[in-house]
Amino acid sequence: MPHVPTSVRLSASPAVAALPAVDWALGVLREAAASRAMDLRVEAAADAGTDPADGPSLVLASAQDVQHSGDGPHVPQQAESYALRVDAGPGDHPRITIAATDDRGFAYALTEVAERLAAGGPSAFRIGDSEVQRPHVPVRGILRAFSSVHEDSPWFHDRAFWTEYLDHLAGQRFNRFHLALGMGYNYGTGFESRTASDNYLCFPYPFLLDVPGWSVRAQGVPDSERDRNLEALAYVARETKRRGMSFQLGLWNHAYDYGYDSQHWYPILGIGPESHAEYSAAALRLLLERIPEIDGLTFRVHHEGGIHEEGHEHFWDTVFEAVSQVGRPIQIDMHSKGVDQALRDAVVKPNLHPVISAKYWAEHTGLPYHQTSIRQQELTPFTWPGMNREMTGVTDGERRFTRYGYADFLAEDRSIDLMFRVWPGTQKLLLWGDPAVAAGYGRLATLSGSLGVDYCEPLTFKGRRGTGEPGRRDPYVRDDLRLGTADWRKYRYTYVLWGRLLYDPETDPEVWRRLLREDYGPAAGEFEAALAVLSRALPLVTVVHGVSGANNHYSPEMYTDLAVSFWRQMTHYLYDTPEPRTWEGVSPFDPTLFYSVGRYCDDAVAGTLDARYTPLEVAAWLETMATDGDAATERAAGLADPDDPQTARTLIDLRVLVRLARFFAGKFRAAVAYALFARTRDVAHLEEAAHLLGQAHQAYGEIPGLVAGVYQDDLAFGSGAMERGTWKDRLMAMREDSYLLRLELQRARAVEPAAPPRVVQERDSRTVVACRFEAADRFVRGEPYAVRLHPETPVSRAVLRYRHLNQAEDVRSVEMTRVGNSFEAVVPGDYTATSFPLLYFAEVQADGEHPVLVPGLGDTLSDQPYVVVHSTGP
């Protein structure tokens, strides 16, 4: 019989072994060894090798020690990095040498060793193997929101939950955990302020602290409960830090009273406008003193966070000053919406490290690249009768373009760092898992030196705005599928992809395939394929069908229907979609890269299509995703254990995603056909629209049968109509749309005169033109910047398009001049006289072909469709 190793021996200096994150990671390694019936023996480096080896051995060495000794793997001199090398040790067992720059680097290496050991035993380490790991994205955060006293209090106070959950996050190389309080309500937004009820921990201080000298309290919260809340928060902060992650506390709301006729469940007593700033400052300073593990604070600094925007810098200056006086370095993360110069000036104080956090794709999850341009709605100041400019004048006025992207915060000479937040509007419930898109975020989240991302985790906002009920955080009703407070375990694969691929977009696929084999056994490969292609569908729909930037108004996952028919215009998307409020009028979130339905049909009829991706191309992509994903899903079903709960959860979600992809593909095609009818009066287009819309609705109509008895009938993520109910509740609106379209078809057949069909230049695919750009790596400010394009196949025309990395500006164009077989254009010197980087791309056309975009999105829709270039400096 082959010898079975019985131990893992690890040697490290006492200083390294005592690092908190290393101590935690050793515990993870000890559990992995135990799963293989092995002991972990930890010894000081000076005692290494005194006992005979009976299994693999590990040696931990600091990067400085390795550099001085010249023996061991080379480590990049970058935080959170490590190098690992496997040599032959005593008894021919593997000897694994780990060198790292810091405690996080050691923890990442040790948890990787633990995962390999648990998955494959000692044989997982082959003599001669080596790897060097360094982070690509500096900030890799997970945001968990407390939204409901009923649904979130159980996990908030459950220490077993925190142990397992934080272990998983740290093991996947997230380095920041953001616990968000008060994120669920938006102060001053009409309906929400009029219906505010569950205000537990929204204005958090009275729920956590008794501040000396102040008599502020939350009615209905006894002292013992308040103290228990503070103890729980302190525990979470300590345990986060112990695993090597930074702890970010999100204080998203400073509204103590939502006004109007809101019936707060826990009225805040003893505070008024005259004492608001001073109490908040005193309470926050005390909180930071009580919980020294708080590394950073996130504030929503525009009116939705409870502070009127006229003179808002006075309130925030008082609060920032109190944080500064705590006397330790603290990050101040200001949610970007409405941030103006007054706020940027107010945050400049000793001990504070200010950061602005922008939305990556509005309040949704889109494709990995950043918008080439933003919607016209974001560039136009917003006014309405009775507008309270004192409350919203900055956000809805001259700084409106800060709502849904990086705005003008990426100047090279900026004094405040920028990071991004990936919001949950697109997909909160269904399992997500696309390595290509996650790796794309890993490559592109650091645009122009941005720090990285916070990712709003699955189930964010469950039970928001008073809709939560005891025991309903877990969305399942089928007993065998329920997970209780461990509902996050369904999404372990999602966390693995985001964490590991943000850390390193080139991560070895074996990292996530280990988990897939653990969860799905022999069906792992098919589940990987199905999840990858189907998880791409809703982010694509989000980018192209930008019907609303707000997560509480729009979710393609459980879509509140917008009609194709002109005769059913609805008010739900009134404030965020221009007329006509049908599919024709919806702008993409990136109108430079994607056509809207209406603009596409205008150009198709006129024969002037440009290089933008068309709705028909998007429909074709979605159809391919549905076909490929459906096939992989059914192959997985044939290989998987039908009685396994995670298998059942995943199959149900995949089958829903197949129907959603088919639904949106059909809607895009039907909307195009309908808009063409409106322009040509060719009844054949209307007949096609009615047929395609019926197919789309048929696909959507299959979803209720898939989820009946599986998910709750009221999946409440808020109090609005689109945040409640389930898929079956959306069917009636769809039937009305189909009915009106059929009525219009009957009338058109009766009254439209027969006419020769007009030639329409439709386009549902494109021929890729391989090209290479040639340009200087950096531009000189104030001097012309030349860009040359080298096509690999004949091209008749090329247009250079460019913009400052400032979303408040429009994209410019210049015709490129042919130079031999290449093309050349120059960005003028007056345009390069800027502190902003430049982005550029090209529209290229071959004879007899439609124009195409270069470089484009790529096959997985995960590439950056433009080039970004920085200046040489002032």
GROMACS .gro file of N, CA, C and O in nm, residues 608-612 617 761 763 766-767 769 797 843-846 849-853:
model
   84
  608THR      N    1  -2.826   5.495  -4.364
  608THR     CA    2  -2.707   5.566  -4.312
  608THR      C    3  -2.658   5.503  -4.182
  608THR      O    4  -2.614   5.573  -4.091
  609LEU      N    5  -2.664   5.372  -4.171
  609LEU     CA    6  -2.620   5.307  -4.048
  609LEU      C    7  -2.472   5.337  -4.021
  609LEU      O    8  -2.389   5.331  -4.111
  610ASP      N    9  -2.442   5.368  -3.896
  610ASP     CA   10  -2.303   5.389  -3.857
  610ASP      C   11  -2.251   5.265  -3.785
  610ASP      O   12  -2.311   5.157  -3.794
  611ALA      N   13  -2.142   5.278  -3.711
  611ALA     CA   14  -2.072   5.160  -3.657
  611ALA      C   15  -2.130   5.109  -3.526
  611ALA      O   16  -2.085   5.006  -3.476
  612ARG      N   17  -2.227   5.176  -3.470
  612ARG     CA   18  -2.280   5.131  -3.340
  612ARG      C   19  -2.340   4.991  -3.349
  612ARG      O   20  -2.394   4.951  -3.453
  617GLU      N   21  -2.832   4.307  -3.357
  617GLU     CA   22  -2.711   4.235  -3.318
  617GLU      C   23  -2.720   4.189  -3.173
  617GLU      O   24  -2.683   4.076  -3.139
  761GLN      N   25  -3.219   4.903  -4.457
  761GLN     CA   26  -3.081   4.854  -4.442
  761GLN      C   27  -3.063   4.793  -4.303
  761GLN      O   28  -3.000   4.851  -4.215
  763ARG      N   29  -2.943   4.526  -4.000
  763ARG     CA   30  -2.812   4.470  -3.968
  763ARG      C   31  -2.820   4.395  -3.836
  763ARG      O   32  -2.851   4.453  -3.732
  766ARG      N   33  -2.199   4.158  -3.792
  766ARG     CA   34  -2.096   4.243  -3.852
  766ARG      C   35  -1.972   4.161  -3.882
  766ARG      O   36  -1.945   4.059  -3.819
  767THR      N   37  -1.898   4.209  -3.979
  767THR     CA   38  -1.770   4.148  -4.013
  767THR      C   39  -1.660   4.220  -3.937
  767THR      O   40  -1.644   4.342  -3.949
  769VAL      N   41  -1.318   4.368  -3.853
  769VAL     CA   42  -1.204   4.417  -3.928
  769VAL      C   43  -1.086   4.425  -3.832
  769VAL      O   44  -1.086   4.508  -3.739
  797ARG      N   45  -1.247   5.350  -4.550
  797ARG     CA   46  -1.271   5.474  -4.474
  797ARG      C   47  -1.251   5.446  -4.326
  797ARG      O   48  -1.280   5.337  -4.276
  843GLU      N   49  -1.406   5.416  -3.614
  843GLU     CA   50  -1.509   5.354  -3.696
  843GLU      C   51  -1.446   5.325  -3.831
  843GLU      O   52  -1.393   5.416  -3.896
  844VAL      N   53  -1.449   5.199  -3.871
  844VAL     CA   54  -1.378   5.154  -3.990
  844VAL      C   55  -1.477   5.090  -4.086
  844VAL      O   56  -1.566   5.015  -4.044
  845GLN      N   57  -1.460   5.118  -4.215
  845GLN     CA   58  -1.553   5.065  -4.315
  845GLN      C   59  -1.478   5.009  -4.434
  845GLN      O   60  -1.390   5.075  -4.491
  846ALA      N   61  -1.510   4.885  -4.471
  846ALA     CA   62  -1.459   4.824  -4.594
  846ALA      C   63  -1.562   4.843  -4.705
  846ALA      O   64  -1.681   4.863  -4.678
  849GLU      N   65  -1.941   4.712  -4.707
  849GLU     CA   66  -1.973   4.665  -4.572
  849GLU      C   67  -2.019   4.783  -4.487
  849GLU      O   68  -1.994   4.899  -4.517
  850HIS      N   69  -2.089   4.749  -4.378
  850HIS     CA   70  -2.124   4.851  -4.280
  850HIS      C   71  -2.001   4.890  -4.199
  850HIS      O   72  -1.908   4.810  -4.184
  851PRO      N   73  -1.998   5.010  -4.145
  851PRO     CA   74  -1.887   5.047  -4.056
  851PRO      C   75  -1.886   4.958  -3.931
  851PRO      O   76  -1.989   4.907  -3.888
  852VAL      N   77  -1.769   4.941  -3.873
  852VAL     CA   78  -1.754   4.864  -3.750
  852VAL      C   79  -1.667   4.943  -3.653
  852VAL      O   80  -1.592   5.033  -3.692
  853LEU      N   81  -1.678   4.906  -3.526
  853LEU     CA   82  -1.601   4.971  -3.421
  853LEU      C   83  -1.470   4.897  -3.399
  853LEU      O   84  -1.466   4.775  -3.397
   0.00000   0.00000   0.00000
